[in-house]
PDB file of C-alpha atoms and ligand atoms in Angstrom:
ATOM      1  CA  MET A 938      58.881 109.964 158.640  1.00 68.00           C
ATOM      2  CA  ARG A 939      61.756 110.547 156.264  1.00 79.00           C
ATOM      3  CA  LEU A 940      65.034 108.967 157.385  1.00 92.00           C
ATOM      4  CA  ARG A 941      68.074 111.247 157.274  1.00 96.00           C
ATOM      5  CA  CYS A 942      71.755 110.536 156.866  1.00 96.00           C
ATOM      6  CA  ARG A 943      73.514 110.526 160.209  1.00 94.00           C
ATOM      7  CA  ILE A 944      76.503 112.437 158.671  1.00 95.00           C
ATOM      8  CA  CYS A 945      74.927 115.133 156.372  1.00 96.00           C
ATOM      9  CA  GLY A 946      71.197 115.079 156.962  1.00 96.00           C
ATOM     10  CA  GLU A 947      70.342 114.273 153.388  1.00 96.00           C
ATOM     11  CA  ARG A 948      67.751 111.558 152.582  1.00 96.00           C
ATOM     12  CA  ALA A 949      69.094 108.202 153.802  1.00 96.00           C
ATOM     13  CA  VAL A 950      69.080 105.276 151.265  1.00 95.00           C
ATOM     14  CA  ALA A 951      70.874 102.549 153.229  1.00 95.00           C
ATOM     15  CA  ARG A 952      72.125 101.428 156.664  1.00 93.00           C
ATOM     16  CA  ALA A 953      75.765 100.506 157.260  1.00 91.00           C
ATOM     17  CA  GLY A 954      78.377  99.359 159.800  1.00 79.00           C
ATOM     18  CA  PRO A 955      77.981  97.581 163.034  1.00 74.00           C
ATOM     19  CA  GLY A 956      75.961 100.535 164.454  1.00 81.00           C
ATOM     20  CA  ARG A 957      73.455 100.229 161.391  1.00 87.00           C
ATOM     21  CA  ARG A 958      73.764 103.925 160.753  1.00 92.00           C
ATOM     22  CA  TYR A 959      71.490 105.489 158.218  1.00 96.00           C
ATOM     23  CA  LEU A 960      73.543 106.985 155.353  1.00 96.00           C
ATOM     24  CA  CYS A 961      72.793 108.870 152.166  1.00 97.00           C
ATOM     25  CA  ALA A 962      74.140 107.596 148.828  1.00 97.00           C
ATOM     26  CA  ARG A 963      77.289 109.612 148.942  1.00 97.00           C
ATOM     27  CA  HIS A 964      78.227 108.628 152.473  1.00 97.00           C
ATOM     28  CA  TYR A 965      77.258 105.015 151.860  1.00 97.00           C
ATOM     29  CA  LEU A 966      79.737 104.835 148.869  1.00 98.00           C
ATOM     30  CA  GLU A 967      82.431 106.465 150.954  1.00 97.00           C
ATOM     31  CA  HIS A 968      81.761 104.095 153.817  1.00 97.00           C
ATOM     32  CA  PHE A 969      81.938 101.069 151.487  1.00 97.00           C
ATOM     33  CA  GLU A 970      85.169 102.212 149.845  1.00 98.00           C
ATOM     34  CA  ARG A 971      86.720 103.010 153.254  1.00 97.00           C
ATOM     35  CA  ARG A 972      85.974  99.384 154.323  1.00 96.00           C
ATOM     36  CA  VAL A 973      87.685  98.084 151.188  1.00 98.00           C
ATOM     37  CA  ALA A 974      90.651 100.370 151.609  1.00 98.00           C
ATOM     38  CA  LYS A 975      91.149  99.164 155.144  1.00 98.00           C
ATOM     39  CA  THR A 976      91.029  95.495 154.024  1.00 98.00           C
ATOM     40  CA  VAL A 977      93.628  96.331 151.333  1.00 98.00           C
ATOM     41  CA  GLU A 978      95.895  97.915 153.993  1.00 98.00           C
ATOM     42  CA  LYS A 979      95.327  95.387 156.725  1.00 97.00           C
ATOM     43  CA  TYR A 980      96.389  92.381 154.515  1.00 97.00           C
ATOM     44  CA  ARG A 981      98.776  94.411 152.413  1.00 98.00           C
ATOM     45  CA  LEU A 982      96.890  93.271 149.292  1.00 98.00           C
ATOM     46  CA  LEU A 983      98.556  95.634 146.778  1.00 98.00           C
ATOM     47  CA  ARG A 984     102.091  95.082 147.959  1.00 97.00           C
ATOM     48  CA  GLY A 985     104.408  95.062 144.923  1.00 96.00           C
ATOM     49  CA  VAL A 986     101.335  95.331 142.555  1.00 98.00           C
ATOM     50  CA  ARG A 987     101.718  97.712 139.635  1.00 98.00           C
ATOM     51  CA  ARG A 988      99.497  95.875 137.124  1.00 98.00           C
ATOM     52  CA  LEU A 989      96.508  94.033 138.459  1.00 98.00           C
ATOM     53  CA  LEU A 990      94.295  91.590 136.460  1.00 98.00           C
ATOM     54  CA  VAL A 991      90.681  92.011 137.627  1.00 98.00           C
ATOM     55  CA  ALA A 992      88.483  88.975 136.987  1.00 98.00           C
ATOM     56  CA  VAL A 993      84.946  90.146 136.260  1.00 98.00           C
ATOM     57  CA  SER A 994      82.014  87.731 135.796  1.00 97.00           C
ATOM     58  CA  GLY A 995      79.470  90.427 135.303  1.00 97.00           C
ATOM     59  CA  GLY A 996      77.715  89.746 138.630  1.00 97.00           C
ATOM     60  CA  LYS A 997      77.268  92.211 141.428  1.00 98.00           C
ATOM     61  CA  ASP A 998      80.502  91.390 143.453  1.00 98.00           C
ATOM     62  CA  SER A 999      83.019  91.384 140.676  1.00 98.00           C
ATOM     63  CA  VAL A1000      81.338  94.575 139.165  1.00 98.00           C
ATOM     64  CA  ALA A1001      81.623  96.220 142.640  1.00 98.00           C
ATOM     65  CA  LEU A1002      85.220  95.030 142.767  1.00 98.00           C
ATOM     66  CA  LEU A1003      86.138  96.640 139.384  1.00 98.00           C
ATOM     67  CA  HIS A1004      84.509  99.954 140.346  1.00 98.00           C
ATOM     68  CA  VAL A1005      85.922 100.103 143.956  1.00 98.00           C
ATOM     69  CA  LEU A1006      89.490  99.456 142.660  1.00 98.00           C
ATOM     70  CA  HIS A1007      89.157 101.960 139.858  1.00 98.00           C
ATOM     71  CA  ARG A1008      87.719 104.615 142.284  1.00 98.00           C
ATOM     72  CA  LEU A1009      90.441 103.985 144.957  1.00 98.00           C
ATOM     73  CA  TYR A1010      93.529 103.149 143.015  1.00 98.00           C
ATOM     74  CA  ARG A1011      93.327 104.657 139.646  1.00 95.00           C
ATOM     75  CA  GLY A1012      96.630 106.146 138.629  1.00 93.00           C
ATOM     76  CA  ARG A1013      98.421 103.949 141.227  1.00 96.00           C
ATOM     77  CA  VAL A1014      97.759 100.579 139.858  1.00 98.00           C
ATOM     78  CA  GLU A1015      97.047  99.665 136.225  1.00 98.00           C
ATOM     79  CA  LEU A1016      93.909  97.617 135.968  1.00 98.00           C
ATOM     80  CA  VAL A1017      93.492  94.949 133.248  1.00 98.00           C
ATOM     81  CA  GLY A1018      90.107  93.295 132.992  1.00 98.00           C
ATOM     82  CA  LEU A1019      89.292  89.604 132.317  1.00 98.00           C
ATOM     83  CA  THR A1020      86.022  87.852 131.622  1.00 98.00           C
ATOM     84  CA  ILE A1021      85.631  84.181 130.783  1.00 98.00           C
ATOM     85  CA  ASP A1022      82.719  82.866 128.612  1.00 98.00           C
ATOM     86  CA  LEU A1023      82.128  79.605 130.419  1.00 98.00           C
ATOM     87  CA  GLY A1024      79.588  78.456 127.851  1.00 98.00           C
ATOM     88  CA  ILE A1025      76.598  78.088 130.233  1.00 98.00           C
ATOM     89  CA  GLU A1026      73.443  78.424 128.098  1.00 97.00           C
ATOM     90  CA  GLY A1027      71.386  81.432 128.933  1.00 96.00           C
ATOM     91  CA  TYR A1028      73.748  82.631 131.484  1.00 97.00           C
ATOM     92  CA  SER A1029      77.342  83.206 130.071  1.00 97.00           C
ATOM     93  CA  THR A1030      76.463  85.545 127.198  1.00 97.00           C
ATOM     94  CA  PRO A1031      74.667  88.233 129.325  1.00 97.00           C
ATOM     95  CA  GLN A1032      77.421  87.758 131.984  1.00 97.00           C
ATOM     96  CA  VAL A1033      80.082  88.582 129.473  1.00 98.00           C
ATOM     97  CA  GLU A1034      78.084  91.554 128.193  1.00 98.00           C
ATOM     98  CA  PHE A1035      77.718  93.074 131.636  1.00 98.00           C
ATOM     99  CA  ALA A1036      81.354  92.694 132.268  1.00 98.00           C
ATOM    100  CA  ARG A1037      82.156  94.269 128.880  1.00 98.00           C
ATOM    101  CA  ARG A1038      79.924  97.217 129.519  1.00 98.00           C
ATOM    102  CA  ASN A1039      81.694  97.983 132.887  1.00 98.00           C
ATOM    103  CA  PHE A1040      85.196  97.684 131.397  1.00 98.00           C
ATOM    104  CA  GLU A1041      84.170 100.015 128.627  1.00 98.00           C
ATOM    105  CA  ALA A1042      82.376 102.594 130.841  1.00 98.00           C
ATOM    106  CA  LEU A1043      85.579 102.711 132.957  1.00 98.00           C
ATOM    107  CA  GLY A1044      87.949 102.761 130.025  1.00 98.00           C
ATOM    108  CA  ILE A1045      89.740  99.650 131.309  1.00 98.00           C
ATOM    109  CA  ASP A1046      91.605  97.347 128.762  1.00 98.00           C
ATOM    110  CA  TYR A1047      90.216  93.828 128.936  1.00 98.00           C
ATOM    111  CA  ARG A1048      90.392  90.236 127.579  1.00 98.00           C
ATOM    112  CA  VAL A1049      87.488  87.933 126.885  1.00 98.00           C
ATOM    113  CA  VAL A1050      88.458  84.202 126.910  1.00 98.00           C
ATOM    114  CA  GLY A1051      85.799  81.835 125.381  1.00 98.00           C
ATOM    115  CA  LEU A1052      86.253  78.338 126.701  1.00 97.00           C
ATOM    116  CA  ALA A1053      84.562  76.820 123.751  1.00 97.00           C
ATOM    117  CA  GLU A1054      86.656  78.714 121.224  1.00 97.00           C
ATOM    118  CA  GLU A1055      90.084  78.386 123.081  1.00 97.00           C
ATOM    119  CA  TYR A1056      89.800  74.961 124.654  1.00 97.00           C
ATOM    120  CA  GLY A1057      86.963  73.074 122.811  1.00 96.00           C
ATOM    121  CA  PHE A1058      84.692  72.458 125.736  1.00 97.00           C
ATOM    122  CA  THR A1059      82.116  74.322 128.019  1.00 98.00           C
ATOM    123  CA  ILE A1060      80.966  74.134 131.567  1.00 98.00           C
ATOM    124  CA  ASP A1061      77.631  72.902 130.313  1.00 97.00           C
ATOM    125  CA  LEU A1062      79.392  70.014 128.621  1.00 97.00           C
ATOM    126  CA  ALA A1063      81.411  69.235 131.819  1.00 96.00           C
ATOM    127  CA  SER A1064      78.044  69.139 133.691  1.00 96.00           C
ATOM    128  CA  ARG A1065      76.498  66.710 131.112  1.00 95.00           C
ATOM    129  CA  ARG A1066      79.651  64.587 131.300  1.00 93.00           C
ATOM    130  CA  ARG A1067      80.184  64.680 135.058  1.00 89.00           C
ATOM    131  CA  ARG A1068      81.056  61.022 135.257  1.00 89.00           C
ATOM    132  CA  LEU A1069      83.679  61.345 132.598  1.00 90.00           C
ATOM    133  CA  VAL A1070      85.360  64.254 134.336  1.00 90.00           C
ATOM    134  CA  ARG A1071      84.843  62.748 137.735  1.00 89.00           C
ATOM    135  CA  ARG A1072      84.183  66.034 139.440  1.00 91.00           C
ATOM    136  CA  PRO A1073      81.108  68.163 140.331  1.00 92.00           C
ATOM    137  CA  THR A1074      80.402  70.942 137.901  1.00 95.00           C
ATOM    138  CA  CYS A1075      81.368  73.774 140.271  1.00 93.00           C
ATOM    139  CA  SER A1076      84.756  72.071 140.984  1.00 92.00           C
ATOM    140  CA  VAL A1077      85.476  71.850 137.282  1.00 96.00           C
ATOM    141  CA  CYS A1078      84.452  75.492 136.919  1.00 97.00           C
ATOM    142  CA  GLY A1079      86.654  76.586 139.834  1.00 96.00           C
ATOM    143  CA  ILE A1080      89.712  74.826 138.196  1.00 96.00           C
ATOM    144  CA  VAL A1081      88.931  76.337 134.762  1.00 97.00           C
ATOM    145  CA  LYS A1082      88.628  79.769 136.108  1.00 98.00           C
ATOM    146  CA  ARG A1083      91.778  79.602 138.183  1.00 96.00           C
ATOM    147  CA  TYR A1084      93.675  78.185 135.163  1.00 97.00           C
ATOM    148  CA  VAL A1085      92.511  80.861 132.784  1.00 98.00           C
ATOM    149  CA  MET A1086      93.043  83.752 135.232  1.00 98.00           C
ATOM    150  CA  ASN A1087      96.628  82.574 135.894  1.00 97.00           C
ATOM    151  CA  ARG A1088      97.403  82.058 132.133  1.00 96.00           C
ATOM    152  CA  ILE A1089      96.146  85.635 131.275  1.00 98.00           C
ATOM    153  CA  ALA A1090      97.795  87.144 134.219  1.00 98.00           C
ATOM    154  CA  ILE A1091     101.118  85.829 133.022  1.00 96.00           C
ATOM    155  CA  GLU A1092     100.440  86.848 129.425  1.00 97.00           C
ATOM    156  CA  VAL A1093      99.519  90.472 130.471  1.00 98.00           C
ATOM    157  CA  GLY A1094     102.365  90.760 132.999  1.00 98.00           C
ATOM    158  CA  ALA A1095     100.055  91.227 135.935  1.00 98.00           C
ATOM    159  CA  ASP A1096     101.581  91.104 139.462  1.00 98.00           C
ATOM    160  CA  ALA A1097      98.391  89.835 140.974  1.00 98.00           C
ATOM    161  CA  ILE A1098      94.793  88.734 140.193  1.00 98.00           C
ATOM    162  CA  ALA A1099      91.885  90.316 142.038  1.00 98.00           C
ATOM    163  CA  THR A1100      88.619  88.340 142.389  1.00 98.00           C
ATOM    164  CA  GLY A1101      85.202  89.444 143.781  1.00 98.00           C
ATOM    165  CA  HIS A1102      84.915  86.872 146.645  1.00 98.00           C
ATOM    166  CA  ASN A1103      83.075  88.670 149.460  1.00 97.00           C
ATOM    167  CA  LEU A1104      82.743  87.770 153.198  1.00 97.00           C
ATOM    168  CA  ASP A1105      79.688  85.612 152.597  1.00 95.00           C
ATOM    169  CA  ASP A1106      81.696  83.353 150.097  1.00 94.00           C
ATOM    170  CA  LEU A1107      84.752  83.240 152.189  1.00 96.00           C
ATOM    171  CA  SER A1108      83.131  82.584 155.584  1.00 95.00           C
ATOM    172  CA  LEU A1109      81.007  79.852 153.907  1.00 94.00           C
ATOM    173  CA  PHE A1110      84.023  78.249 152.131  1.00 93.00           C
ATOM    174  CA  THR A1111      86.115  78.218 155.334  1.00 94.00           C
ATOM    175  CA  LEU A1112      83.222  76.569 157.226  1.00 92.00           C
ATOM    176  CA  MET A1113      82.798  73.983 154.514  1.00 91.00           C
ATOM    177  CA  SER A1114      86.550  73.225 154.400  1.00 91.00           C
ATOM    178  CA  ILE A1115      86.645  72.700 158.188  1.00 90.00           C
ATOM    179  CA  ALA A1116      83.479  70.620 158.139  1.00 89.00           C
ATOM    180  CA  GLN A1117      84.901  68.362 155.305  1.00 88.00           C
ATOM    181  CA  GLY A1118      88.481  68.354 156.852  1.00 88.00           C
ATOM    182  CA  ARG A1119      89.966  69.989 153.653  1.00 87.00           C
ATOM    183  CA  ILE A1120      92.699  71.784 155.477  1.00 85.00           C
ATOM    184  CA  ASP A1121      94.762  72.219 152.331  1.00 83.00           C
ATOM    185  CA  ASP A1122      91.786  74.209 150.898  1.00 86.00           C
ATOM    186  CA  LEU A1123      91.381  76.362 153.984  1.00 90.00           C
ATOM    187  CA  VAL A1124      94.908  77.830 153.653  1.00 88.00           C
ATOM    188  CA  LYS A1125      93.904  79.047 150.139  1.00 90.00           C
ATOM    189  CA  LEU A1126      90.975  81.187 151.407  1.00 93.00           C
ATOM    190  CA  VAL A1127      93.149  84.015 152.880  1.00 95.00           C
ATOM    191  CA  PRO A1128      92.713  87.478 151.512  1.00 97.00           C
ATOM    192  CA  ARG A1129      96.040  87.245 149.648  1.00 97.00           C
ATOM    193  CA  THR A1130      97.746  84.127 148.416  1.00 95.00           C
ATOM    194  CA  GLU A1131     101.463  84.595 147.620  1.00 92.00           C
ATOM    195  CA  LYS A1132     103.391  83.701 144.464  1.00 91.00           C
ATOM    196  CA  MET A1133     104.277  80.156 144.243  1.00 87.00           C
ATOM    197  CA  GLY A1134     106.317  79.038 141.206  1.00 86.00           C
ATOM    198  CA  ALA A1135     104.261  80.276 138.289  1.00 89.00           C
ATOM    199  CA  LEU A1136     101.216  80.885 140.313  1.00 92.00           C
ATOM    200  CA  VAL A1137     100.398  84.552 140.225  1.00 96.00           C
ATOM    201  CA  PRO A1138      99.245  86.033 143.725  1.00 97.00           C
ATOM    202  CA  ARG A1139      95.497  86.273 144.059  1.00 97.00           C
ATOM    203  CA  ILE A1140      93.880  89.042 146.202  1.00 98.00           C
ATOM    204  CA  ARG A1141      90.319  89.450 147.593  1.00 98.00           C
ATOM    205  CA  PRO A1142      89.766  93.122 148.338  1.00 98.00           C
ATOM    206  CA  LEU A1143      86.003  92.462 149.185  1.00 98.00           C
ATOM    207  CA  ALA A1144      86.959  89.781 151.766  1.00 98.00           C
ATOM    208  CA  LEU A1145      85.434  91.812 154.677  1.00 97.00           C
ATOM    209  CA  VAL A1146      82.343  93.127 153.003  1.00 96.00           C
ATOM    210  CA  SER A1147      79.031  91.204 152.671  1.00 94.00           C
ATOM    211  CA  GLY A1148      77.095  90.298 149.555  1.00 94.00           C
ATOM    212  CA  LYS A1149      74.290  92.685 150.641  1.00 93.00           C
ATOM    213  CA  GLU A1150      76.909  95.418 150.900  1.00 95.00           C
ATOM    214  CA  THR A1151      78.349  94.895 147.452  1.00 97.00           C
ATOM    215  CA  LEU A1152      74.707  94.839 146.106  1.00 97.00           C
ATOM    216  CA  THR A1153      73.883  98.213 147.638  1.00 97.00           C
ATOM    217  CA  TYR A1154      77.216  99.578 146.332  1.00 98.00           C
ATOM    218  CA  VAL A1155      76.577  98.709 142.756  1.00 98.00           C
ATOM    219  CA  VAL A1156      72.933  99.746 142.775  1.00 98.00           C
ATOM    220  CA  LEU A1157      73.902 103.102 144.213  1.00 97.00           C
ATOM    221  CA  LEU A1158      76.719 103.510 141.697  1.00 97.00           C
ATOM    222  CA  GLY A1159      74.165 102.741 138.949  1.00 97.00           C
ATOM    223  CA  ALA A1160      76.673 100.177 137.507  1.00 98.00           C
ATOM    224  CA  PRO A1161      75.055  97.545 135.172  1.00 98.00           C
ATOM    225  CA  PHE A1162      75.328  93.921 136.482  1.00 98.00           C
ATOM    226  CA  HIS A1163      73.830  90.487 135.883  1.00 96.00           C
ATOM    227  CA  HIS A1164      71.171  89.517 138.495  1.00 93.00           C
ATOM    228  CA  GLU A1165      70.621  85.909 137.582  1.00 92.00           C
ATOM    229  CA  ASN A1166      72.008  82.884 139.348  1.00 91.00           C
ATOM    230  CA  CYS A1167      73.980  80.216 137.553  1.00 95.00           C
ATOM    231  CA  PRO A1168      71.842  77.239 136.732  1.00 95.00           C
ATOM    232  CA  HIS A1169      74.562  74.916 137.995  1.00 95.00           C
ATOM    233  CA  ALA A1170      74.698  76.497 141.535  1.00 90.00           C
ATOM    234  CA  PRO A1171      74.003  73.608 143.954  1.00 82.00           C
ATOM    235  CA  SER A1172      70.489  73.963 145.435  1.00 79.00           C
ATOM    236  CA  ASP A1173      70.913  71.263 148.129  1.00 76.00           C
ATOM    237  CA  GLY A1174      73.629  69.656 150.178  1.00 80.00           C
ATOM    238  CA  LEU A1175      76.102  71.043 152.614  1.00 85.00           C
ATOM    239  CA  ARG A1176      76.635  74.357 150.948  1.00 86.00           C
ATOM    240  CA  PRO A1177      73.119  75.776 151.136  1.00 86.00           C
ATOM    241  CA  GLU A1178      72.569  74.255 154.620  1.00 89.00           C
ATOM    242  CA  LEU A1179      75.771  75.902 156.021  1.00 92.00           C
ATOM    243  CA  SER A1180      74.915  79.171 154.271  1.00 91.00           C
ATOM    244  CA  ALA A1181      71.452  79.242 155.842  1.00 91.00           C
ATOM    245  CA  MET A1182      73.065  78.523 159.222  1.00 92.00           C
ATOM    246  CA  LEU A1183      75.512  81.437 158.903  1.00 93.00           C
ATOM    247  CA  GLU A1184      72.618  83.709 157.947  1.00 91.00           C
ATOM    248  CA  ARG A1185      70.769  82.807 161.124  1.00 93.00           C
ATOM    249  CA  LEU A1186      73.915  83.259 163.320  1.00 91.00           C
ATOM    250  CA  GLU A1187      74.404  86.706 161.644  1.00 87.00           C
ATOM    251  CA  ASP A1188      70.815  87.682 162.438  1.00 87.00           C
ATOM    252  CA  ARG A1189      71.705  87.430 166.102  1.00 88.00           C
ATOM    253  CA  ASN A1190      75.181  88.922 165.717  1.00 87.00           C
ATOM    254  CA  LEU A1191      75.908  91.281 162.747  1.00 85.00           C
ATOM    255  CA  GLU A1192      79.619  90.688 163.053  1.00 90.00           C
ATOM    256  CA  PHE A1193      79.545  86.891 163.221  1.00 93.00           C
ATOM    257  CA  ARG A1194      80.912  86.118 159.749  1.00 94.00           C
ATOM    258  CA  LYS A1195      83.523  88.651 159.926  1.00 95.00           C
ATOM    259  CA  MET A1196      84.659  87.631 163.443  1.00 95.00           C
ATOM    260  CA  MET A1197      84.758  83.906 162.363  1.00 95.00           C
ATOM    261  CA  TYR A1198      86.677  84.550 159.096  1.00 96.00           C
ATOM    262  CA  THR A1199      89.235  87.013 160.535  1.00 96.00           C
ATOM    263  CA  ASN A1200      89.845  84.749 163.488  1.00 95.00           C
ATOM    264  CA  ILE A1201      90.496  81.715 161.135  1.00 94.00           C
ATOM    265  CA  VAL A1202      92.755  83.807 158.908  1.00 94.00           C
ATOM    266  CA  SER A1203      94.717  85.395 161.756  1.00 93.00           C
ATOM    267  CA  ASN A1204      94.817  82.550 164.305  1.00 92.00           C
ATOM    268  CA  LEU A1205      94.236  79.283 162.719  1.00 89.00           C
ATOM    269  CA  ILE A1206      95.667  79.363 159.183  1.00 88.00           C
ATOM    270  CA  PRO A1207      99.196  80.431 160.269  1.00 88.00           C
ATOM    271  CA  ARG A1208      99.387  77.382 162.596  1.00 87.00           C
ATOM    272  CA  ILE A1209      98.732  74.958 159.707  1.00 82.00           C
ATOM    273  CA  SER A1210     101.896  73.573 158.362  1.00 66.00           C
ATOM    274  CA  ARG A1211     101.819  72.608 154.626  1.00 64.00           C
ATOM    275  CA  PRO A1212     104.670  70.211 154.098  1.00 53.00           C
ATOM    276  CA  ASP A1213     102.881  68.423 151.145  1.00 51.00           C
ATOM    277  CA  ASP A1214     101.848  71.611 149.347  1.00 52.00           C
ATOM    278  CA  LYS A1215     103.511  71.190 145.927  1.00 50.00           C
ATOM    279  CA  ALA A1216     100.857  72.912 143.842  1.00 52.00           C
ATOM    280  CA  GLY A1217     102.494  75.296 141.475  1.00 53.00           C
ATOM    281  CA  THR A1218     105.982  73.926 142.084  1.00 67.00           C
ATOM    282  CA  GLY A1219     105.864  71.529 139.218  1.00 83.00           C
ATOM    283  CA  THR A1220     105.088  72.130 135.433  1.00 90.00           C
ATOM    284  CA  CYS A1221     102.457  70.434 133.286  1.00 93.00           C
ATOM    285  CA  THR A1222     104.084  68.465 130.496  1.00 95.00           C
ATOM    286  CA  ILE A1223     101.265  69.417 128.134  1.00 94.00           C
ATOM    287  CA  CYS A1224     100.627  73.110 128.748  1.00 94.00           C
ATOM    288  CA  GLY A1225     103.594  74.294 130.728  1.00 91.00           C
ATOM    289  CA  MET A1226     101.510  75.773 133.481  1.00 89.00           C
ATOM    290  CA  PRO A1227     101.829  74.991 137.237  1.00 85.00           C
ATOM    291  CA  ALA A1228     100.925  71.425 138.226  1.00 87.00           C
ATOM    292  CA  SER A1229     101.274  69.197 141.332  1.00 83.00           C
ATOM    293  CA  GLY A1230     101.697  66.110 139.014  1.00 87.00           C
ATOM    294  CA  LYS A1231     102.811  65.547 135.475  1.00 92.00           C
ATOM    295  CA  ILE A1232      99.546  66.880 133.903  1.00 94.00           C
ATOM    296  CA  CYS A1233      97.653  69.763 135.514  1.00 94.00           C
ATOM    297  CA  SER A1234      94.069  69.405 136.547  1.00 94.00           C
ATOM    298  CA  PHE A1235      92.898  71.645 133.751  1.00 96.00           C
ATOM    299  CA  CYS A1236      94.559  69.648 131.047  1.00 96.00           C
ATOM    300  CA  ARG A1237      93.121  66.376 132.541  1.00 94.00           C
ATOM    301  CA  ILE A1238      89.604  67.841 132.311  1.00 96.00           C
ATOM    302  CA  ARG A1239      90.167  69.194 128.870  1.00 96.00           C
ATOM    303  CA  MET A1240      91.460  65.876 127.640  1.00 95.00           C
ATOM    304  CA  ARG A1241      88.625  63.931 129.110  1.00 94.00           C
ATOM    305  CA  LEU A1242      86.105  66.249 127.520  1.00 94.00           C
ATOM    306  CA  THR A1243      87.695  66.870 124.061  1.00 92.00           C
ATOM    307  CA  GLU A1244      89.557  63.595 123.412  1.00 84.00           C
ATOM    308  CA  HIS A1245      86.766  61.268 123.988  1.00 63.00           C
ATOM    309  CA  PRO A1246      85.767  59.927 120.492  1.00 50.00           C
ATOM    310  CA  LYS A1247      82.044  60.565 120.902  1.00 51.00           C
ATOM    311  CA  ILE A1248      81.953  64.045 122.382  1.00 45.00           C
ATOM    312  CA  GLY A1249      82.986  67.651 121.777  1.00 46.00           C
ATOM    313  CA  VAL A1250      81.305  70.932 122.099  1.00 47.00           C
ATOM    314  CA  GLU A1251      77.605  70.095 121.434  1.00 47.00           C
TER     315      GLU A1251
HETATM  316 FE1  SF4 B 389      80.702  77.894 137.878  1.00 74.50          FE
HETATM  317 FE2  SF4 B 389      79.301  76.620 139.817  1.00 74.50          FE
HETATM  318 FE3  SF4 B 389      79.636  79.207 139.910  1.00 74.50          FE
HETATM  319 FE4  SF4 B 389      78.133  78.170 138.040  1.00 74.50          FE
HETATM  320  S1  SF4 B 389      77.678  78.159 140.308  1.00 74.50           S
HETATM  321  S2  SF4 B 389      79.649  79.804 137.750  1.00 74.50           S
HETATM  322  S3  SF4 B 389      79.160  76.295 137.530  1.00 74.50           S
HETATM  323  S4  SF4 B 389      81.231  77.780 140.139  1.00 74.50           S
HETATM  324 ZN1   ZN B 390      75.217 111.946 153.982  1.00 74.50          ZN
HETATM  325 ZN1   ZN B 391      98.156  71.618 131.651  1.00 74.50          ZN
END
């Protein structure tokens, strides 16, 4: 039996929404874009935003983000693209190429920042020298990406930075922050972080759509994206365990992740006081970017990796 779209009767290609309705390609795309527009309105993500820096890794989520913002807000918000070459062998080069292809297909101006060329180190090097940097690779990568995004946002005069974090990422990160008692991190996981000193606001328009939904969206759009997983993605430990647990809970209740995340954002995070949050209020004495101490985390990592006598980009 051929399944039909519940709205127009055309051939159905996907199911969507809490009712798991069958939809054709056109109605699926509309459904997805409506969900994103509702998130943008609900959390007032584009308040005061005329120029928006869109961080695109080349993976499905950030490619979906770029297209949905372009389709919904073209003409109202000026989009500027950013992609970072993290220097991960076999992974970063195709990522950057996919990002580039999407920027060019949509006619969006963009910047490519190469870590090796601009800062003299790579994420592969940070991974090999974990003990020297004293941080797990993904933690270094997160610091590097936030730093570069903020620097480029300031350079291009962007009012905010958009990232492709989806509901799966954000529900998992919130749960991990709670499990590990990292309450200061929890408050950063809201759909919009506000300007603090020289820290440019960050927005997450895909906060209420799942990874499966963004995948269906980019496939139906026919947008090119990179399918591979990063070789540094942790395969054991708390993260994959909690992720599997959330998936099981969602099998029983399709709205579980959304319910958990939106409840935490609306009811828990506003009650957390942050008397010690000084991030972004100081200035790094080396690079002049926001810092909580004298030297920002990025410069500390860069110095450990590039000023050690025996190492450099290998
Ligand atoms: Fe960076 Fe870790 Fe993501 Fe790889 S898995 S891109 S190292 S944060
Ligand atoms: Zn239809
Ligand atoms: Zn610095």
